[in-house]
Short mmCIF file of C-alpha atoms in Angstrom, two decimals:
data_model
loop_
_atom_site.label_atom_id
_atom_site.label_comp_id
_atom_site.label_asym_id
_atom_site.label_seq_id
_atom_site.Cartn_x
_atom_site.Cartn_y
_atom_site.Cartn_z
CA MET A 959 15.74 -17.26 13.06
CA ASP A 960 16.02 -19.41 9.92
CA TYR A 961 13.71 -17.32 7.73
CA GLN A 962 14.64 -19.18 4.55
CA ALA A 963 13.53 -22.53 5.92
CA ILE A 964 10.36 -20.92 7.26
CA LEU A 965 9.55 -19.45 3.84
CA GLU A 966 9.99 -22.84 2.20
CA SER A 967 7.72 -24.43 4.79
CA ILE A 968 5.10 -21.72 4.27
CA TYR A 969 5.15 -22.21 0.51
CA SER A 970 4.31 -25.89 0.95
CA GLU A 971 1.54 -25.13 3.43
CA ILE A 972 -0.26 -22.59 1.24
CA GLN A 973 -0.53 -24.84 -1.84
CA PRO A 974 -4.08 -26.05 -1.03
CA PHE A 975 -5.22 -22.41 -1.41
CA ALA A 976 -3.35 -21.77 -4.68
CA LYS A 977 -6.42 -21.73 -6.95
CA GLN A 978 -8.69 -19.70 -4.68
CA GLY A 979 -9.69 -16.19 -5.71
CA SER A 980 -9.29 -14.31 -8.96
CA THR A 981 -7.48 -11.29 -10.37
CA ALA A 982 -8.97 -7.78 -10.28
CA GLY A 983 -11.05 -8.20 -13.42
CA TYR A 984 -12.45 -4.67 -13.33
CA ILE A 985 -9.00 -3.31 -14.28
CA PRO A 986 -8.11 -4.73 -17.72
CA ALA A 987 -4.33 -4.53 -17.18
CA LEU A 988 -4.61 -6.57 -13.97
CA ALA A 989 -7.07 -9.07 -15.39
CA ALA A 990 -4.44 -10.06 -17.97
CA VAL A 991 -1.79 -11.00 -15.40
CA ASP A 992 -0.93 -14.70 -14.96
CA PRO A 993 -2.74 -15.44 -11.67
CA ASP A 994 -0.63 -18.43 -10.68
CA GLN A 995 2.45 -16.56 -9.51
CA PHE A 996 3.84 -16.19 -6.02
CA GLY A 997 6.79 -14.33 -4.58
CA ILE A 998 7.90 -13.28 -1.12
CA CYS A 999 10.88 -11.41 0.31
CA ILE A 1000 11.89 -10.58 3.87
CA GLN A 1001 14.40 -7.74 4.23
CA THR A 1002 15.87 -7.45 7.72
CA LEU A 1003 17.13 -4.27 9.31
CA GLU A 1004 20.41 -6.05 10.02
CA GLY A 1005 21.00 -6.52 6.29
CA PRO A 1006 20.28 -10.11 5.15
CA ALA A 1007 17.30 -10.73 2.86
CA TYR A 1008 15.40 -13.99 2.39
CA GLU A 1009 13.21 -14.69 -0.62
CA LEU A 1010 11.32 -17.37 -2.46
CA GLY A 1011 9.51 -17.73 -5.77
CA ALA A 1012 8.95 -14.75 -8.06
CA ALA A 1013 10.46 -12.25 -5.61
CA GLY A 1014 12.19 -10.40 -8.43
CA THR A 1015 9.15 -10.11 -10.71
CA ARG A 1016 7.64 -6.64 -10.89
CA PHE A 1017 3.90 -6.11 -10.56
CA SER A 1018 1.52 -3.19 -10.23
CA ILE A 1019 1.62 -2.17 -6.57
CA GLN A 1020 -1.72 -0.33 -6.77
CA SER A 1021 -2.87 0.83 -3.31
CA ILE A 1022 0.46 0.04 -1.66
CA SER A 1023 1.58 3.27 -3.33
CA LYS A 1024 -0.72 5.13 -0.93
CA VAL A 1025 1.79 4.54 1.87
CA PHE A 1026 4.50 6.34 -0.09
CA ALA A 1027 2.11 9.16 -1.01
CA LEU A 1028 1.08 9.54 2.64
CA ALA A 1029 4.71 9.74 3.75
CA MET A 1030 5.32 12.59 1.31
CA ALA A 1031 2.10 14.43 2.17
CA LEU A 1032 2.65 14.09 5.92
CA SER A 1033 6.17 15.44 5.50
CA LEU A 1034 4.84 18.45 3.58
CA GLU A 1035 1.68 19.16 5.57
CA GLY A 1036 2.30 17.82 9.07
CA ASP A 1037 -0.83 17.64 11.21
CA ARG A 1038 -2.69 20.00 8.84
CA LEU A 1039 -3.15 16.92 6.68
CA TRP A 1040 -5.79 15.61 9.09
CA GLN A 1041 -8.08 18.56 8.42
CA ARG A 1042 -8.76 17.03 5.01
CA MET A 1043 -9.05 13.34 5.93
CA GLY A 1044 -9.49 11.14 8.97
CA ARG A 1045 -7.55 8.31 10.55
CA GLU A 1046 -10.37 5.83 11.15
CA PRO A 1047 -11.06 2.47 9.49
CA SER A 1048 -13.78 2.86 6.91
CA GLY A 1049 -15.79 -0.30 7.55
CA SER A 1050 -16.99 0.13 3.97
CA ALA A 1051 -15.67 -0.68 0.52
CA PHE A 1052 -12.49 1.18 -0.42
CA ASN A 1053 -14.34 2.98 -3.23
CA SER A 1054 -17.54 3.82 -1.36
CA LEU A 1055 -19.37 6.95 -2.48
CA VAL A 1056 -22.09 6.60 0.13
CA GLN A 1057 -19.76 7.05 3.10
CA LEU A 1058 -17.98 9.98 1.48
CA GLU A 1059 -21.26 11.77 0.81
CA ALA A 1060 -22.56 11.13 4.33
CA GLU A 1061 -19.35 12.56 5.80
CA HIS A 1062 -19.38 15.71 3.66
CA GLY A 1063 -16.35 14.99 1.50
CA ILE A 1064 -13.91 14.09 4.29
CA PRO A 1065 -12.45 10.62 3.56
CA ARG A 1066 -12.21 8.28 6.52
CA ASN A 1067 -8.48 7.63 6.03
CA PRO A 1068 -5.67 8.09 3.49
CA PHE A 1069 -5.74 4.48 2.29
CA ILE A 1070 -9.23 4.34 0.80
CA ASN A 1071 -9.54 5.71 -2.73
CA ALA A 1072 -11.07 9.02 -1.66
CA GLY A 1073 -8.28 9.65 0.84
CA ALA A 1074 -5.58 8.79 -1.68
CA ILE A 1075 -7.14 11.11 -4.27
CA VAL A 1076 -7.00 13.95 -1.73
CA THR A 1077 -3.36 13.01 -1.02
CA ALA A 1078 -2.61 13.23 -4.75
CA ASP A 1079 -4.18 16.69 -4.77
CA ILE A 1080 -2.00 17.76 -1.83
CA LEU A 1081 1.18 16.60 -3.57
CA LEU A 1082 0.20 18.42 -6.76
CA SER A 1083 -0.33 21.62 -4.76
CA HIS A 1084 3.10 21.40 -3.15
CA LEU A 1085 5.25 19.96 -5.93
CA PRO A 1086 5.52 21.53 -9.42
CA GLY A 1087 6.78 18.21 -10.82
CA ALA A 1088 4.77 15.88 -8.59
CA GLU A 1089 4.84 12.89 -10.95
CA ALA A 1090 8.64 12.94 -11.20
CA ALA A 1091 9.08 13.72 -7.48
CA PHE A 1092 6.92 10.78 -6.42
CA LEU A 1093 8.83 8.37 -8.62
CA GLN A 1094 12.17 9.70 -7.39
CA PHE A 1095 11.02 9.20 -3.80
CA VAL A 1096 9.99 5.58 -4.40
CA ARG A 1097 13.21 4.85 -6.27
CA GLY A 1098 15.21 6.28 -3.38
CA LEU A 1099 13.42 4.11 -0.85
CA CYS A 1100 13.99 0.85 -2.72
CA GLY A 1101 17.41 1.72 -4.13
CA SER A 1102 16.47 1.10 -7.76
CA ASP A 1103 16.46 3.75 -10.46
CA THR A 1104 14.58 1.51 -12.91
CA VAL A 1105 11.32 1.36 -10.94
CA GLY A 1106 8.73 3.25 -12.97
CA TYR A 1107 5.15 3.93 -13.90
CA ASN A 1108 3.30 1.53 -16.19
CA HIS A 1109 1.61 4.11 -18.39
CA GLY A 1110 -0.43 1.43 -20.12
CA ALA A 1111 -1.85 0.22 -16.82
CA ALA A 1112 -2.58 3.81 -15.74
CA ALA A 1113 -4.40 4.46 -19.00
CA SER A 1114 -6.33 1.21 -18.57
CA GLU A 1115 -7.48 2.27 -15.11
CA GLN A 1116 -8.35 5.78 -16.22
CA ALA A 1117 -10.43 4.47 -19.13
CA THR A 1118 -12.58 2.40 -16.77
CA GLY A 1119 -12.24 4.50 -13.60
CA TYR A 1120 -15.77 5.88 -13.54
CA LEU A 1121 -16.23 5.39 -9.81
CA ASN A 1122 -12.95 7.10 -8.99
CA ALA A 1123 -14.01 9.99 -11.23
CA ALA A 1124 -17.27 10.19 -9.31
CA ILE A 1125 -15.32 10.23 -6.01
CA ALA A 1126 -13.09 13.04 -7.29
CA ASN A 1127 -16.09 15.08 -8.41
CA LEU A 1128 -17.78 14.63 -5.03
CA LEU A 1129 -14.57 15.70 -3.29
CA LYS A 1130 -14.40 18.74 -5.56
CA TYR A 1131 -18.03 19.60 -4.74
CA HIS A 1132 -17.11 19.59 -1.04
CA ARG A 1133 -14.01 21.73 -1.80
CA ASN A 1134 -11.61 18.99 -0.76
CA ILE A 1135 -9.91 18.96 -4.17
CA HIS A 1136 -8.03 22.14 -5.05
CA ASN A 1137 -6.50 21.25 -8.41
CA ASP A 1138 -8.00 20.29 -11.74
CA ILE A 1139 -9.88 16.99 -11.41
CA ALA A 1140 -8.38 15.47 -14.57
CA GLN A 1141 -4.87 16.29 -13.40
CA VAL A 1142 -5.51 14.82 -9.94
CA LEU A 1143 -6.94 11.61 -11.36
CA ARG A 1144 -4.09 11.23 -13.83
CA PHE A 1145 -1.58 11.47 -10.99
CA TYR A 1146 -3.60 9.10 -8.79
CA PHE A 1147 -3.75 6.43 -11.51
CA LEU A 1148 -0.04 6.85 -12.23
CA MET A 1149 0.86 6.31 -8.57
CA CYS A 1150 -1.20 3.12 -8.53
CA SER A 1151 0.51 1.89 -11.70
CA VAL A 1152 4.03 1.86 -10.22
CA GLU A 1153 5.63 -1.55 -10.76
CA MET A 1154 7.91 -3.07 -8.13
CA SER A 1155 9.04 -6.53 -7.11
CA CYS A 1156 8.74 -8.07 -3.66
CA ARG A 1157 12.48 -7.53 -3.30
CA GLU A 1158 12.12 -3.80 -4.04
CA LEU A 1159 8.98 -3.36 -1.94
CA SER A 1160 10.53 -4.97 1.13
CA ARG A 1161 13.52 -2.64 0.81
CA ALA A 1162 11.23 0.36 0.46
CA PHE A 1163 9.19 -0.56 3.53
CA LEU A 1164 12.29 -1.07 5.64
CA ALA A 1165 12.18 2.67 6.42
CA PHE A 1166 8.79 2.16 8.10
CA ALA A 1167 10.09 -0.80 10.09
CA ASN A 1168 12.75 1.42 11.65
CA HIS A 1169 10.21 3.56 13.49
CA HIS A 1170 12.57 4.48 16.34
CA ALA A 1171 14.61 6.65 13.96
CA PRO A 1172 13.68 9.73 11.90
CA PHE A 1173 12.74 9.06 8.29
CA SER A 1174 14.87 11.05 5.87
CA PHE A 1175 14.83 10.45 2.12
CA PRO A 1176 14.88 12.91 -0.77
CA GLY A 1177 11.25 13.96 -1.06
CA ALA A 1178 10.17 13.35 2.54
CA GLU A 1179 11.42 13.83 6.07
CA LEU A 1180 9.40 12.47 8.98
CA SER A 1181 10.06 12.35 12.69
CA ALA A 1182 10.22 9.02 14.51
CA SER A 1183 6.83 9.89 15.99
CA GLN A 1184 5.29 10.41 12.54
CA VAL A 1185 6.69 7.09 11.31
CA LYS A 1186 5.16 5.39 14.34
CA ARG A 1187 1.81 6.99 13.54
CA MET A 1188 2.02 5.82 9.94
CA ASN A 1189 2.46 2.29 11.26
CA ALA A 1190 -0.69 2.76 13.36
CA ILE A 1191 -2.69 3.83 10.30
CA MET A 1192 -1.37 0.87 8.32
CA GLN A 1193 -2.43 -1.43 11.16
CA THR A 1194 -5.99 -0.11 11.38
CA CYS A 1195 -6.69 0.96 7.80
CA GLY A 1196 -4.27 -0.84 5.47
CA PHE A 1197 -6.48 -3.68 4.24
CA TYR A 1198 -9.72 -2.10 3.02
CA ASP A 1199 -12.58 -3.45 5.12
CA GLU A 1200 -10.52 -6.51 6.12
CA ALA A 1201 -8.09 -4.63 8.39
CA GLY A 1202 -9.47 -6.27 11.52
CA GLU A 1203 -9.08 -9.72 10.01
CA PHE A 1204 -5.48 -8.98 9.00
CA SER A 1205 -4.68 -7.72 12.51
CA TYR A 1206 -6.28 -10.83 13.99
CA LEU A 1207 -4.56 -13.33 11.69
CA VAL A 1208 -1.21 -11.63 11.01
CA GLY A 1209 -0.62 -8.86 13.54
CA LEU A 1210 1.64 -6.57 11.50
CA PRO A 1211 1.19 -3.04 10.13
CA GLY A 1212 0.96 -3.18 6.36
CA LYS A 1213 -0.80 -2.29 3.15
CA SER A 1214 -2.31 -4.35 0.38
CA GLY A 1215 -3.09 -3.62 -3.26
CA VAL A 1216 -5.45 -5.16 -5.80
CA GLY A 1217 -2.44 -6.08 -7.92
CA GLY A 1218 -2.02 -8.92 -5.40
CA GLY A 1219 0.79 -7.39 -3.37
CA ILE A 1220 1.06 -6.95 0.39
CA ALA A 1221 3.85 -5.11 2.19
CA ALA A 1222 4.15 -5.24 5.98
CA VAL A 1223 6.63 -4.49 8.74
CA TYR A 1224 7.67 -6.07 11.99
CA PRO A 1225 8.96 -2.94 13.74
CA SER A 1226 12.65 -2.94 14.60
CA ARG A 1227 13.16 -6.27 12.82
CA TYR A 1228 12.13 -6.58 9.15
CA ALA A 1229 9.93 -5.59 6.24
CA VAL A 1230 8.21 -8.25 4.18
CA ALA A 1231 6.53 -8.14 0.78
CA VAL A 1232 4.47 -10.89 -0.78
CA TRP A 1233 2.72 -11.10 -4.14
CA SER A 1234 0.12 -13.41 -5.59
CA PRO A 1235 -2.51 -11.99 -8.00
CA ARG A 1236 -5.55 -14.04 -6.93
CA LEU A 1237 -7.69 -11.90 -4.61
CA ASN A 1238 -10.38 -12.70 -2.08
CA ALA A 1239 -13.77 -10.96 -2.02
CA LYS A 1240 -12.32 -8.02 -0.05
CA GLY A 1241 -9.59 -7.36 -2.63
CA ASN A 1242 -6.65 -8.85 -0.73
CA SER A 1243 -4.29 -11.56 -2.00
CA VAL A 1244 -5.45 -15.01 -0.89
CA LEU A 1245 -1.98 -16.56 -0.77
CA GLY A 1246 -0.43 -13.34 0.52
CA MET A 1247 -2.75 -13.20 3.52
CA LYS A 1248 -2.21 -16.90 4.26
CA ALA A 1249 1.58 -16.69 3.87
CA LEU A 1250 1.86 -13.76 6.28
CA GLU A 1251 -0.44 -15.44 8.78
CA LEU A 1252 1.84 -18.49 8.75
CA LEU A 1253 4.95 -16.30 8.94
CA THR A 1254 3.93 -14.60 12.18
CA THR A 1255 2.55 -17.86 13.59
CA GLU A 1256 5.71 -19.86 12.92
CA THR A 1257 8.14 -17.13 13.95
CA ARG A 1258 5.99 -15.87 16.83
CA GLU A 1259 6.91 -12.38 15.65
CA SER A 1260 4.01 -9.94 15.57
CA ILE A 1261 3.24 -6.67 17.35
CA PHE A 1262 0.82 -8.45 19.68
#
């Protein structure tokens, strides 16, 4: 498969959509990002990587970090994790208070904000130095010791994160937060602020593409079965309330973030990361969604 030629073809095809959407204006640090950037990288299990555009430019991965947090929490908690959150698509906005209240403080899945805040609480309970341990884990996955938190972006989110604070307080009311709320929110915002490039993200997600083998990195060890189940949750819950559309158009397990990034895997073959900051109404990258749709269409490589 000539992935490089396919990427170049895709880049030409997505140009009519280049000005659609806008950055996540409700987070000041993201609103300031140049919206007219695009990068993509495919990292194959066999070794070769193929990239185009700003594949080496780091950006705030935001909710993509929830995949890494879930891997750590699942390694530490096993199936006990599912007593505190579900595995179902939300069908509602990723920051919905209404659904969380109706379901008595049990988040629908680990990829909506409420679920990720509970995951942050779990990591804090298990790990004395959770902030350092999480960063070490991510660095190990992507093979770069310079990946780090953007403390300015985290502070920006915390300063305007009223809805996330409300979610955390509602979780605490229902006894689904065990640690101090301020500490949990600080850690949650830090995880979202991690900056990585498409090149680094595709390397990090390669571990999830290899779902026939156990997952073993400093900070998390998962069985092949658990990695497979993480892929299932990415497939059904990884794109806010647009997961069905992503499955229909793209057909890969993955996770998006409001920083404009999307990371996905074609099991047993490759991991791919794409970044473009302009988002659609559901919070997913316009060009990222379109590029991955064209990728699986032109290669005929999807899980379906």
